Coordinates of C-alpha atoms and ligand atoms in Angstrom, one line a residue:
M162 CA 115.7 65.7 106.0
T163 CA 113.0 63.6 104.3
G164 CA 109.4 64.2 105.0
A165 CA 109.3 61.1 107.1
E166 CA 112.2 62.3 109.2
I167 CA 110.6 65.7 109.6
L168 CA 107.4 64.1 110.8
F169 CA 109.2 62.2 113.6
R170 CA 111.2 65.3 114.6
C171 CA 107.8 67.1 115.0
L172 CA 106.2 64.3 116.9
I173 CA 109.2 64.2 119.3
L174 CA 109.0 68.0 119.8
E175 CA 105.3 67.6 120.5
G176 CA 106.2 65.1 123.3
V177 CA 104.7 62.1 121.7
E178 CA 105.7 58.9 123.5
V179 CA 103.8 56.2 121.8
L180 CA 102.2 55.6 118.4
F181 CA 99.6 53.1 117.5
G182 CA 99.5 51.9 113.9
Y183 CA 99.7 49.5 111.0
P184 CA 102.0 49.8 108.0
G185 CA 101.4 49.5 104.3
G186 CA 102.8 50.7 101.0
A187 CA 102.0 54.4 101.2
V188 CA 103.5 54.7 104.7
L189 CA 106.6 52.6 104.0
P190 CA 108.9 55.6 104.1
I191 CA 107.5 56.6 107.5
Y192 CA 107.8 53.1 108.9
D193 CA 111.4 52.8 107.5
T194 CA 112.3 56.0 109.3
L195 CA 110.6 54.7 112.5
Y196 CA 113.1 51.9 112.5
D197 CA 115.8 54.4 113.5
V198 CA 113.7 56.5 115.9
A199 CA 113.5 55.9 119.6
M200 CA 109.7 56.1 119.8
R201 CA 107.4 53.4 121.0
H202 CA 105.1 52.0 118.3
V203 CA 102.4 49.5 119.0
L204 CA 101.5 47.3 116.1
T205 CA 97.8 46.4 116.5
R206 CA 96.0 43.8 114.4
H207 CA 93.5 46.1 112.8
E208 CA 93.6 49.9 112.2
Q209 CA 90.4 50.2 114.2
G210 CA 92.2 48.7 117.2
A211 CA 95.0 51.3 116.7
V212 CA 92.8 54.3 116.6
H213 CA 90.7 53.2 119.6
A214 CA 93.9 52.5 121.5
A215 CA 95.2 56.0 120.7
D216 CA 91.8 57.4 121.8
G217 CA 92.0 55.4 125.1
Y218 CA 95.5 56.7 125.7
A219 CA 94.3 60.3 125.2
R220 CA 91.3 59.9 127.5
A221 CA 93.3 58.3 130.2
T222 CA 96.2 60.8 130.1
G223 CA 94.7 64.0 128.7
K224 CA 97.5 64.0 126.1
P225 CA 96.8 63.6 122.4
G226 CA 96.8 60.1 121.1
V227 CA 98.6 59.4 117.8
V228 CA 97.7 56.8 115.2
I229 CA 99.3 55.9 111.8
A230 CA 97.7 54.1 108.9
T231 CA 98.4 53.5 105.3
S232 CA 96.4 54.8 102.4
G233 CA 93.1 53.4 101.2
P234 CA 91.8 50.6 103.4
G235 CA 94.2 51.5 106.2
A236 CA 92.8 55.0 106.3
T237 CA 89.2 53.9 105.9
N238 CA 89.6 51.5 108.8
L239 CA 90.2 54.5 111.0
V240 CA 86.8 56.1 110.3
T241 CA 84.9 54.6 113.2
G242 CA 87.6 55.6 115.6
I243 CA 87.9 59.1 114.3
A244 CA 84.2 59.6 114.5
T245 CA 84.2 58.3 118.1
A246 CA 86.9 60.8 119.1
Q247 CA 85.0 63.6 117.4
M248 CA 81.7 62.9 119.2
D249 CA 83.4 62.7 122.6
S250 CA 85.8 65.6 122.0
V251 CA 89.0 63.6 122.3
P252 CA 92.4 65.0 121.1
L253 CA 93.6 62.7 118.5
I254 CA 96.1 63.0 115.6
A255 CA 95.5 60.5 112.8
I256 CA 98.4 60.3 110.3
T257 CA 97.6 58.6 107.0
G258 CA 99.8 57.9 104.0
N259 CA 98.4 58.4 100.6
V260 CA 99.5 57.5 97.1
K261 CA 101.9 59.8 95.3
Q262 CA 100.4 63.0 94.2
Q263 CA 100.7 62.2 90.5
L264 CA 98.3 59.3 91.1
I265 CA 95.7 61.2 93.2
G266 CA 92.4 61.1 91.5
T267 CA 93.3 58.2 89.2
D268 CA 91.7 55.4 91.2
A269 CA 95.2 54.2 91.9
F270 CA 95.9 51.1 94.0
Q271 CA 94.9 51.7 97.6
E272 CA 93.8 55.3 96.9
A273 CA 91.0 56.8 99.0
N274 CA 90.1 60.4 99.5
I275 CA 90.5 60.2 103.2
V276 CA 90.5 64.0 103.6
G277 CA 87.1 64.1 101.9
I278 CA 85.8 61.1 103.8
T279 CA 86.8 62.4 107.2
M280 CA 85.8 66.0 106.6
P281 CA 82.6 65.7 108.7
I282 CA 84.2 63.7 111.5
T283 CA 87.3 65.6 112.2
K284 CA 87.8 69.0 113.9
H285 CA 90.2 69.7 111.0
N286 CA 92.2 67.8 108.4
Y287 CA 95.1 68.4 106.1
F288 CA 96.4 67.1 102.8
V289 CA 100.1 67.8 102.7
R290 CA 101.2 68.9 99.2
D291 CA 104.7 70.2 99.9
V292 CA 107.2 68.7 102.3
R293 CA 108.1 72.3 103.4
D294 CA 104.6 72.7 104.9
L295 CA 104.9 69.6 107.0
P296 CA 106.3 71.1 110.2
R297 CA 103.8 73.9 110.2
I298 CA 100.9 71.5 109.6
V299 CA 102.0 69.1 112.4
K300 CA 102.3 72.1 114.8
E301 CA 98.9 73.4 113.8
A302 CA 97.4 69.9 114.1
F303 CA 98.5 69.4 117.6
H304 CA 97.3 72.9 118.5
I305 CA 93.9 72.4 117.0
A306 CA 93.4 68.9 118.5
T307 CA 94.3 70.0 122.1
T308 CA 92.9 73.5 122.4
G309 CA 89.4 74.9 122.7
R310 CA 87.0 71.9 122.4
P311 CA 89.4 69.0 121.8
G312 CA 89.0 66.8 118.8
P313 CA 90.6 64.6 116.1
V314 CA 92.8 66.1 113.4
L315 CA 93.9 64.1 110.4
I316 CA 97.1 64.7 108.4
D317 CA 97.2 62.9 105.0
I318 CA 100.7 62.6 103.6
P319 CA 101.2 61.4 100.1
K320 CA 104.2 59.1 99.6
D321 CA 106.2 61.6 97.5
V322 CA 106.0 64.1 100.3
S323 CA 107.3 61.7 102.9
E324 CA 110.1 60.9 100.6
A325 CA 110.9 64.5 99.5
K326 CA 113.6 66.4 101.2
A327 CA 113.6 69.8 102.9
P328 CA 115.5 71.6 105.7
F329 CA 113.9 71.4 109.1
T330 CA 112.7 74.3 111.2
Y331 CA 109.8 74.0 113.7
P332 CA 107.6 77.0 114.0
E333 CA 107.6 78.6 117.5
D334 CA 103.9 79.3 117.6
V335 CA 100.7 78.9 115.8
N336 CA 98.8 81.7 114.2
L337 CA 95.4 80.7 112.8
R338 CA 93.1 83.5 112.0
G339 CA 89.5 82.3 112.5
Y340 CA 90.5 79.9 115.2
Q341 CA 90.8 81.7 118.5
P342 CA 88.9 79.8 121.2
T343 CA 87.4 81.9 124.0
V344 CA 88.7 80.6 127.2
D345 CA 87.9 83.3 129.7
P346 CA 84.2 83.9 130.4
H347 CA 82.5 87.2 130.2
P348 CA 82.5 88.6 133.8
L349 CA 79.0 90.0 133.5
Q350 CA 77.6 86.6 132.5
V351 CA 79.5 85.1 135.5
E352 CA 77.9 87.7 137.7
R353 CA 74.5 86.8 136.3
L354 CA 75.1 83.2 137.2
R355 CA 76.0 84.1 140.8
Q356 CA 72.8 86.1 141.1
A357 CA 70.7 83.3 139.6
I358 CA 72.2 80.9 142.2
K359 CA 71.4 83.3 145.0
G360 CA 67.8 83.5 144.0
A361 CA 67.4 79.7 143.3
K362 CA 65.5 77.3 145.6
K363 CA 65.9 74.2 143.5
P364 CA 69.2 74.5 141.6
V365 CA 70.9 71.5 140.0
I366 CA 74.2 71.1 138.1
L367 CA 74.4 69.0 135.0
A368 CA 78.1 68.2 134.6
G369 CA 79.4 66.7 131.3
G370 CA 82.6 65.6 129.7
G371 CA 83.9 69.2 129.5
V372 CA 84.5 69.1 133.2
I373 CA 87.0 66.2 132.7
A374 CA 88.5 67.6 129.5
S375 CA 89.3 70.9 131.1
G376 CA 90.6 69.4 134.4
A377 CA 87.9 71.2 136.3
H378 CA 86.9 68.5 138.8
E379 CA 88.3 70.3 141.9
E380 CA 86.7 73.6 140.9
L381 CA 83.4 71.7 140.4
L382 CA 83.6 70.2 143.8
R383 CA 84.2 73.5 145.4
F384 CA 81.5 75.2 143.3
A385 CA 78.9 72.7 144.2
E386 CA 79.8 72.6 147.9
T387 CA 80.0 76.4 148.2
A388 CA 76.7 77.0 146.4
R389 CA 75.0 73.9 147.9
I390 CA 73.9 72.6 144.6
P391 CA 73.4 68.9 143.8
V392 CA 75.3 67.5 140.9
I393 CA 74.2 65.2 138.1
T394 CA 77.0 63.7 136.0
T395 CA 76.2 62.8 132.4
F396 CA 77.6 59.6 131.1
M397 CA 80.6 61.5 129.7
G398 CA 80.9 63.5 133.0
I399 CA 81.2 60.4 135.2
G400 CA 84.2 60.7 137.4
G401 CA 84.1 64.5 137.2
F402 CA 82.4 64.5 140.6
P403 CA 82.9 61.8 143.2
S404 CA 80.1 59.2 143.0
G405 CA 79.8 58.8 146.8
H406 CA 79.5 62.5 147.5
P407 CA 76.3 63.5 149.3
L408 CA 75.5 66.1 146.6
H409 CA 75.8 63.5 143.8
L410 CA 72.6 62.4 142.2
G411 CA 74.0 60.0 139.6
M412 CA 73.5 59.9 135.8
P413 CA 70.5 61.5 134.0
G414 CA 68.5 60.3 131.0
M415 CA 67.5 57.1 129.5
H416 CA 69.1 54.9 132.1
G417 CA 69.6 57.6 134.7
T418 CA 68.8 57.5 138.4
Y419 CA 65.4 58.4 139.7
A420 CA 66.8 61.3 141.8
A421 CA 68.7 62.7 138.8
N422 CA 65.7 62.6 136.4
M423 CA 63.3 64.0 139.0
A424 CA 65.8 66.8 139.8
I425 CA 65.8 67.8 136.1
C426 CA 62.0 67.7 136.0
H427 CA 61.5 69.8 139.2
C428 CA 64.5 72.2 139.3
D429 CA 64.2 76.0 139.0
L430 CA 67.8 76.5 137.8
L431 CA 69.8 74.1 135.7
I432 CA 73.5 74.8 135.3
G433 CA 74.9 72.8 132.3
I434 CA 78.6 72.6 132.6
G435 CA 80.6 71.2 129.7
A436 CA 77.5 69.2 128.7
R437 CA 75.9 69.2 125.4
F438 CA 72.3 68.2 126.2
D439 CA 72.5 65.1 124.2
D440 CA 69.2 63.3 123.3
R441 CA 70.2 60.4 125.7
V442 CA 69.8 63.1 128.4
T443 CA 66.9 65.1 127.1
M444 CA 65.2 62.1 125.5
G445 CA 64.7 64.5 122.6
R446 CA 61.7 65.8 124.5
L447 CA 62.9 69.4 124.6
D448 CA 59.4 70.6 125.4
A449 CA 59.4 68.6 128.6
F450 CA 63.1 69.0 129.6
A451 CA 63.6 71.0 132.8
P452 CA 60.2 72.7 132.2
H453 CA 60.4 74.9 135.3
A454 CA 64.1 75.9 135.1
K455 CA 66.1 78.7 133.8
I456 CA 69.0 77.1 132.0
V457 CA 72.6 78.3 132.3
H458 CA 75.0 76.8 129.8
I459 CA 78.8 76.9 130.3
D460 CA 80.8 75.6 127.3
I461 CA 84.1 76.2 125.5
D462 CA 82.3 75.7 122.2
P463 CA 80.0 78.5 121.3
A464 CA 78.2 76.3 118.7
E465 CA 76.9 74.2 121.6
I466 CA 75.0 77.0 123.3
G467 CA 71.4 77.1 122.2
K468 CA 71.9 74.1 119.9
N469 CA 69.5 71.9 121.8
V470 CA 68.0 73.9 124.7
E471 CA 67.0 77.5 125.1
T472 CA 69.6 79.2 127.3
Y473 CA 68.9 81.8 129.9
I474 CA 72.5 82.6 130.7
P475 CA 75.0 81.6 128.0
I476 CA 78.7 81.5 129.1
V477 CA 81.4 80.7 126.6
G478 CA 84.6 79.8 128.3
D479 CA 86.9 77.1 129.5
V480 CA 85.0 75.2 132.3
K481 CA 87.9 75.3 134.7
R482 CA 88.5 79.0 134.3
T483 CA 84.8 79.8 134.4
L484 CA 84.2 77.9 137.6
A485 CA 87.2 79.5 139.2
A486 CA 85.8 82.9 138.2
A487 CA 82.3 82.0 139.5
L488 CA 83.7 80.9 142.8
E489 CA 84.9 84.4 143.7
G490 CA 82.1 85.9 145.9
L491 CA 79.8 82.9 145.4
A492 CA 77.0 82.8 147.8
P493 CA 75.0 79.6 148.6
A494 CA 71.6 79.0 147.2
D495 CA 68.6 78.6 149.5
S496 CA 68.5 74.9 148.8
A497 CA 68.0 73.1 152.1
A498 CA 64.4 71.9 151.4
W499 CA 65.4 70.9 147.9
L500 CA 68.4 68.9 149.1
A501 CA 66.1 67.1 151.7
Q502 CA 63.6 66.3 148.9
L503 CA 66.4 64.8 146.7
D504 CA 67.8 62.8 149.6
D505 CA 64.3 61.3 150.1
W506 CA 64.2 60.3 146.4
K507 CA 67.7 58.9 146.6
R508 CA 66.8 56.8 149.6
A509 CA 63.4 55.7 148.2
Y510 CA 64.6 54.8 144.7
P511 CA 68.3 53.7 144.7
L512 CA 69.7 51.7 141.9
R513 CA 69.1 48.1 142.6
Y514 CA 68.7 44.6 141.2
Q515 CA 67.7 41.2 142.5
M516 CA 70.2 38.4 143.1
S517 CA 68.8 35.1 142.0
G518 CA 70.4 32.2 143.9
D519 CA 73.2 30.7 142.0
R520 CA 72.9 32.6 138.8
L521 CA 75.4 35.3 138.1
K522 CA 73.9 38.8 137.6
P523 CA 75.8 41.3 135.5
Q524 CA 75.3 44.1 138.0
Y525 CA 76.9 41.9 140.7
V526 CA 80.0 41.5 138.5
I527 CA 80.3 45.3 138.3
E528 CA 79.8 45.7 142.0
L529 CA 82.5 43.1 142.7
L530 CA 84.9 45.0 140.4
D531 CA 84.1 48.1 142.4
E532 CA 84.7 46.3 145.7
L533 CA 87.9 44.6 144.6
T534 CA 89.5 47.7 143.2
G535 CA 88.2 50.1 145.8
G536 CA 86.7 52.2 142.9
E537 CA 90.3 53.1 141.9
A538 CA 90.6 51.3 138.5
I539 CA 90.4 52.7 135.0
I540 CA 87.4 51.0 133.5
T541 CA 86.9 51.0 129.8
T542 CA 83.7 49.7 128.4
D543 CA 82.2 48.6 125.1
V544 CA 78.7 49.5 124.2
G545 CA 75.4 48.0 125.4
Q546 CA 73.9 46.9 128.6
H547 CA 77.2 46.3 130.4
Q548 CA 78.2 49.8 129.6
M549 CA 75.2 51.2 131.4
W550 CA 75.7 48.8 134.3
V551 CA 79.3 50.0 134.7
A552 CA 78.0 53.6 134.7
Q553 CA 75.4 52.7 137.4
F554 CA 77.2 50.3 139.7
Y555 CA 80.9 51.2 139.6
R556 CA 81.5 54.1 142.0
F557 CA 83.9 56.3 140.0
K558 CA 85.8 58.7 142.2
R559 CA 88.2 60.4 139.8
P560 CA 88.1 62.0 136.3
R561 CA 89.5 59.9 133.4
S562 CA 88.6 56.7 135.2
L563 CA 85.6 55.8 132.9
I564 CA 86.6 55.5 129.3
S565 CA 83.8 54.7 126.9
S566 CA 82.3 55.6 123.5
G567 CA 79.5 57.9 124.6
G568 CA 78.5 59.9 121.6
L569 CA 79.0 57.5 118.8
G570 CA 78.4 54.3 120.8
A571 CA 80.9 52.3 118.8
M572 CA 81.0 48.6 119.7
G573 CA 84.5 47.3 119.5
F574 CA 85.9 50.3 121.4
G575 CA 86.4 49.0 124.9
F576 CA 89.2 46.5 124.6
P577 CA 91.6 48.4 122.3
A578 CA 90.9 51.6 124.4
A579 CA 92.0 49.7 127.5
I580 CA 95.3 48.9 125.7
G581 CA 95.9 52.6 125.1
A582 CA 94.8 53.6 128.7
K583 CA 97.2 51.0 130.2
L584 CA 100.1 52.3 128.2
G585 CA 99.3 55.8 129.2
C586 CA 98.7 54.9 132.9
P587 CA 100.9 51.8 133.6
D588 CA 100.6 52.2 137.4
K589 CA 96.8 51.9 137.4
P590 CA 94.7 48.8 137.1
V591 CA 92.9 48.9 133.8
I592 CA 89.9 46.7 133.2
A593 CA 88.0 46.4 129.9
V594 CA 84.4 45.5 130.7
V595 CA 82.9 44.3 127.4
G596 CA 79.9 42.6 126.0
D597 CA 80.3 39.3 124.1
G598 CA 79.1 41.1 121.0
G599 CA 81.4 44.1 121.1
F600 CA 84.4 42.0 122.2
Q601 CA 84.1 39.9 119.1
M602 CA 84.5 43.1 117.0
T603 CA 88.1 43.8 118.1
M604 CA 89.2 40.7 120.1
Q605 CA 92.1 40.1 117.6
E606 CA 94.0 42.7 119.7
L607 CA 94.6 39.9 122.3
A608 CA 97.7 39.4 120.3
V609 CA 98.8 42.9 121.2
V610 CA 98.5 42.5 124.9
K611 CA 100.5 39.3 124.6
Q612 CA 103.2 40.7 122.3
Y613 CA 103.8 43.8 124.4
R614 CA 103.0 42.3 127.8
I615 CA 100.2 44.8 128.5
P616 CA 98.5 43.6 131.7
V617 CA 94.9 44.7 131.0
K618 CA 92.1 42.6 132.3
V619 CA 89.2 41.8 130.0
V620 CA 85.9 41.1 131.7
I621 CA 83.3 39.8 129.3
I622 CA 79.8 40.2 130.5
N623 CA 78.7 37.2 128.5
N624 CA 74.9 36.9 128.0
R625 CA 75.3 35.0 124.7
C626 CA 73.3 37.7 122.9
L627 CA 73.3 41.3 121.8
G628 CA 71.9 42.3 125.1
M629 CA 70.8 45.9 124.6
V630 CA 69.2 45.1 121.3
R631 CA 67.4 42.1 122.9
Q632 CA 66.2 44.4 125.7
W633 CA 64.6 46.8 123.1
Q634 CA 63.1 43.9 121.2
E635 CA 61.6 42.6 124.5
L636 CA 60.2 45.9 125.5
F637 CA 59.2 47.6 122.2
Y638 CA 59.0 44.9 119.6
R639 CA 56.9 42.2 121.3
K640 CA 59.8 39.9 122.1
R641 CA 60.4 39.3 118.4
Y642 CA 64.1 38.5 118.9
S643 CA 65.4 39.3 115.4
E644 CA 69.2 38.5 114.9
V645 CA 70.5 38.9 118.4
D646 CA 71.5 35.3 119.2
L647 CA 75.3 35.0 119.8
S648 CA 75.1 31.4 121.2
V649 CA 77.7 30.4 118.6
S650 CA 80.7 32.2 119.9
P651 CA 84.2 31.2 120.7
D652 CA 85.1 29.6 124.0
Y653 CA 86.7 32.7 125.5
V654 CA 89.0 30.8 127.9
K655 CA 90.3 28.7 125.0
L656 CA 90.6 31.9 122.9
A657 CA 92.7 33.5 125.5
E658 CA 94.9 30.4 125.7
A659 CA 95.2 30.3 121.9
Y660 CA 96.8 33.7 122.2
G661 CA 99.1 32.4 125.0
L662 CA 97.1 34.3 127.6
R663 CA 95.4 33.3 130.8
G664 CA 91.6 32.7 130.5
L665 CA 89.2 32.2 133.5
R666 CA 85.5 31.6 133.7
A667 CA 82.8 32.4 136.3
E668 CA 79.2 31.1 136.2
T669 CA 78.1 31.7 139.8
P670 CA 78.5 34.6 142.2
E671 CA 81.1 32.7 144.3
E672 CA 83.1 31.8 141.2
A673 CA 83.0 35.4 140.0
R674 CA 84.5 36.6 143.3
A675 CA 87.3 34.1 143.3
V676 CA 88.1 34.5 139.6
L677 CA 88.0 38.3 139.5
K678 CA 90.2 38.4 142.6
E679 CA 92.7 36.0 140.9
A680 CA 92.6 38.0 137.7
L681 CA 93.3 41.3 139.4
E682 CA 96.2 39.9 141.4
L683 CA 98.0 38.5 138.4
E684 CA 100.5 40.9 136.8
E685 CA 99.6 39.8 133.3
P686 CA 96.7 40.2 130.8
V687 CA 93.8 38.0 131.7
V688 CA 90.5 37.3 130.0
V689 CA 87.6 36.6 132.4
D690 CA 84.4 35.1 130.9
C691 CA 81.5 36.0 133.2
V692 CA 78.6 33.9 132.0
V693 CA 75.6 35.9 133.2
E694 CA 71.8 35.8 133.4
P695 CA 70.8 36.6 129.8
E696 CA 67.3 38.0 130.6
E697 CA 68.5 40.8 132.7
N698 CA 67.5 44.3 131.6
V699 CA 68.9 47.8 132.4
Y700 CA 66.7 49.9 134.7
P701 CA 65.6 52.5 135.3
M702 CA 64.6 53.2 131.8
V703 CA 62.9 56.1 130.1
A704 CA 61.3 54.7 126.9
P705 CA 61.8 56.6 123.7
G706 CA 59.5 59.6 123.4
K707 CA 58.7 59.7 127.1
R708 CA 59.4 62.4 129.6
L709 CA 62.2 61.9 132.2
D710 CA 59.7 61.6 135.0
E711 CA 57.9 58.7 133.2
M712 CA 60.8 56.3 133.8
V713 CA 60.1 52.7 134.4
L714 CA 61.9 51.3 137.4
G715 CA 61.8 47.6 136.4
D716 CA 60.2 44.7 138.1
E717 CA 62.8 44.3 140.8
A718 CA 63.2 47.9 141.8
Ligands
LIG1830 C1 79.5 49.1 115.7 C2 78.1 49.0 116.2 N1 77.2 48.2 115.7 C3 76.0 48.1 116.2 C4 75.6 48.8 117.3 C5 74.2 48.7 117.9 N2 74.2 48.1 119.2 C6 74.2 48.8 120.3 S1 74.2 47.9 121.7 C7 74.3 46.5 120.8 C8 74.4 45.1 121.5 C9 75.6 44.9 122.2 O1 75.7 43.6 122.6 P1 77.0 43.1 123.5 O2 78.2 43.6 123.0 O3 76.9 41.7 123.7 O4 76.7 43.9 124.9 P2 75.4 43.8 125.9 O5 74.4 44.8 125.5 O6 75.0 42.4 125.8 O7 76.0 44.1 127.2 C10 74.3 46.7 119.5 C11 74.3 45.7 118.4 C12 76.6 49.6 117.9 N3 76.4 50.3 119.0 N4 77.9 49.6 117.4

C-alpha cells in the first residue's frame, strides 16, 4: 500500500467520519487516494476555515476533528486554528503534506518547517520520515490528542512518504514511555477534599472546560447538590452545569456576574475543577484572588496545578473519576447562610440591560435566541462583545452547547466552527453568533454551507464597528476611536444571496423576533443581519488591574 492508502486505512480504523481540508501539490497523492475512499471530505474555502470546522466538530461531539492541508502556505494557514485548539484543550489531528525529503531545507517551492512552527502550539507533532512508521504515528497521534488533557497533534508527511509503499499493519496499542496521564486521583487527597468541605462555611466551585472535556457534568451536579456548594462556570465551563439551577452563580471574571465575583472574593474554600485560573478569571490580581479561601485544584494536567494560584489541596486526576470518588461518603458543607447571602446578591444584581424603544439591543437578540430555541441549540460564537453577551444571556443547559474560542480568542472562529458542529450533530440546531468584524474574517465559508447544504444559521450582531475594541477605547482611551470603524462592509443580505443563500435583516425588536423565528424554521442555511445599537457596552466589567469586587455594573444596571 502507498503511504496515502495507509493513512486512510488508519483514519478509518480510528473511526474518522469526516475530514476538513484543502488540497495542493504536496498532498496530491493523499487527495488522489481520497477519490477512492468512502470518507466524507469538506472542501472549505480557506485552511483556517477547515481547521476551525474540525475544531467545532470535535467540541460538539467529543471526537477528534481531522484537518488536511498542503505544505507551505496551506500548513501555515492552519496555525491560528491549531493554537486555538491547544489553548482550549481540543482533540485535533492536523495532517499536512510537505515537500519531498530531498528538498527539505532547500527553500523549495511551498516549503515551510511546519513541525518547527507548530512546536509551541501542539500537544505533540510528528515529521514522518519512513512510510513504515506511518501506522504507529497515526495511532499515537490519536492517542495523544484524545487522552489526558486533550489537544492538537500535527502529522507532517512529505510527498515521497505518501507515495512510498509498505505493507500495512496497525499496532494494537500505544506504548509511550514518558506519557502516562494520571487519571485516578490519590485517595488521601480526595479525603482531604471531603474534610475541607465538611469544615467550610462559604465554599464555592469554579468549574472549567475540564468538566465538559471529561464528560463530568452529571457528577458535578451530584457533587454540588450533595455538598450544597454553589457553582461558578468559567467561560469554557459554560454548559457544564445547568444555567437555571439554583446553585448556579454564572460566569466569573472580567465580564462575570456580581454574585460569582463576590463569591470568589468572600469564599473560604474554592474548589477549582478542570479550570486553569486564567487571567480573565483572576484579572491577574493573584494577590487579591479568593483572598480568604483555601484553594483545591482538580486537574488532569499536573502542570496546571500551582501554575497561577497557590494550591492547598492539589488533586491530579480525570475530573469525572475524581468527582465520582469524592462523592463516596461526601457530607454537606454548613453553607445555608452563605447560600442565602449569594441568593440576595443574585436577586439584587442580576444581569440586565435597558431596552430603548425601537432600537435593537444585542442582548435582546441573544435572549430571543434563547427563547426561540428553548436553550437547546448549539451556539458557536466569534470573539468580542457578542461572545460575552452569548455567555451572559443564553441559558445553556448542556455541555458542548457553547462552542467558542476562549483561550486564544481568535476572531473568525465562530462561523466555520458552526459548520463542523452541525456536521457532528446534524439533529441539533446550530447557530453561529458572530460580530460583523469576525464574520468578515471567514465569511467565504458561506460557499461551503451552500455546496454541502449545511443548515447552520449565522446571526450577525452588526454594530458596524469592532465593538469590544471600541468599548475599551471608550472606557480606557478617552474615546479616541482608533481604527474600529466597519461602516464600509458588505450588505450581508446581498452577500448571502450572492452565495445562493437566504439573507434576512432585522433593525427593530419586532423585526428581530419575526426574522429569527423564520430563520430557525427554515431547513436551510440562513444569514441574519441584526443591526444593533452600536454604543452598547458589556457589563458588568472589571477593569484591567482591578479586583473582582471592584466591578463596574454599567449605567443601566
Ligand atoms: C484574529 C483577531 N484579531 C484581533 C483580535 C482583537 N479583537 C478582539 S475583539 C475585537 C473586535 C471584534 O469586533 P466584532 O467581530 O465586530 O465583534 P463585537 O465586539 O462588535 O461583538 C478585536 C479586533 C482578535 N481577538 N482576533
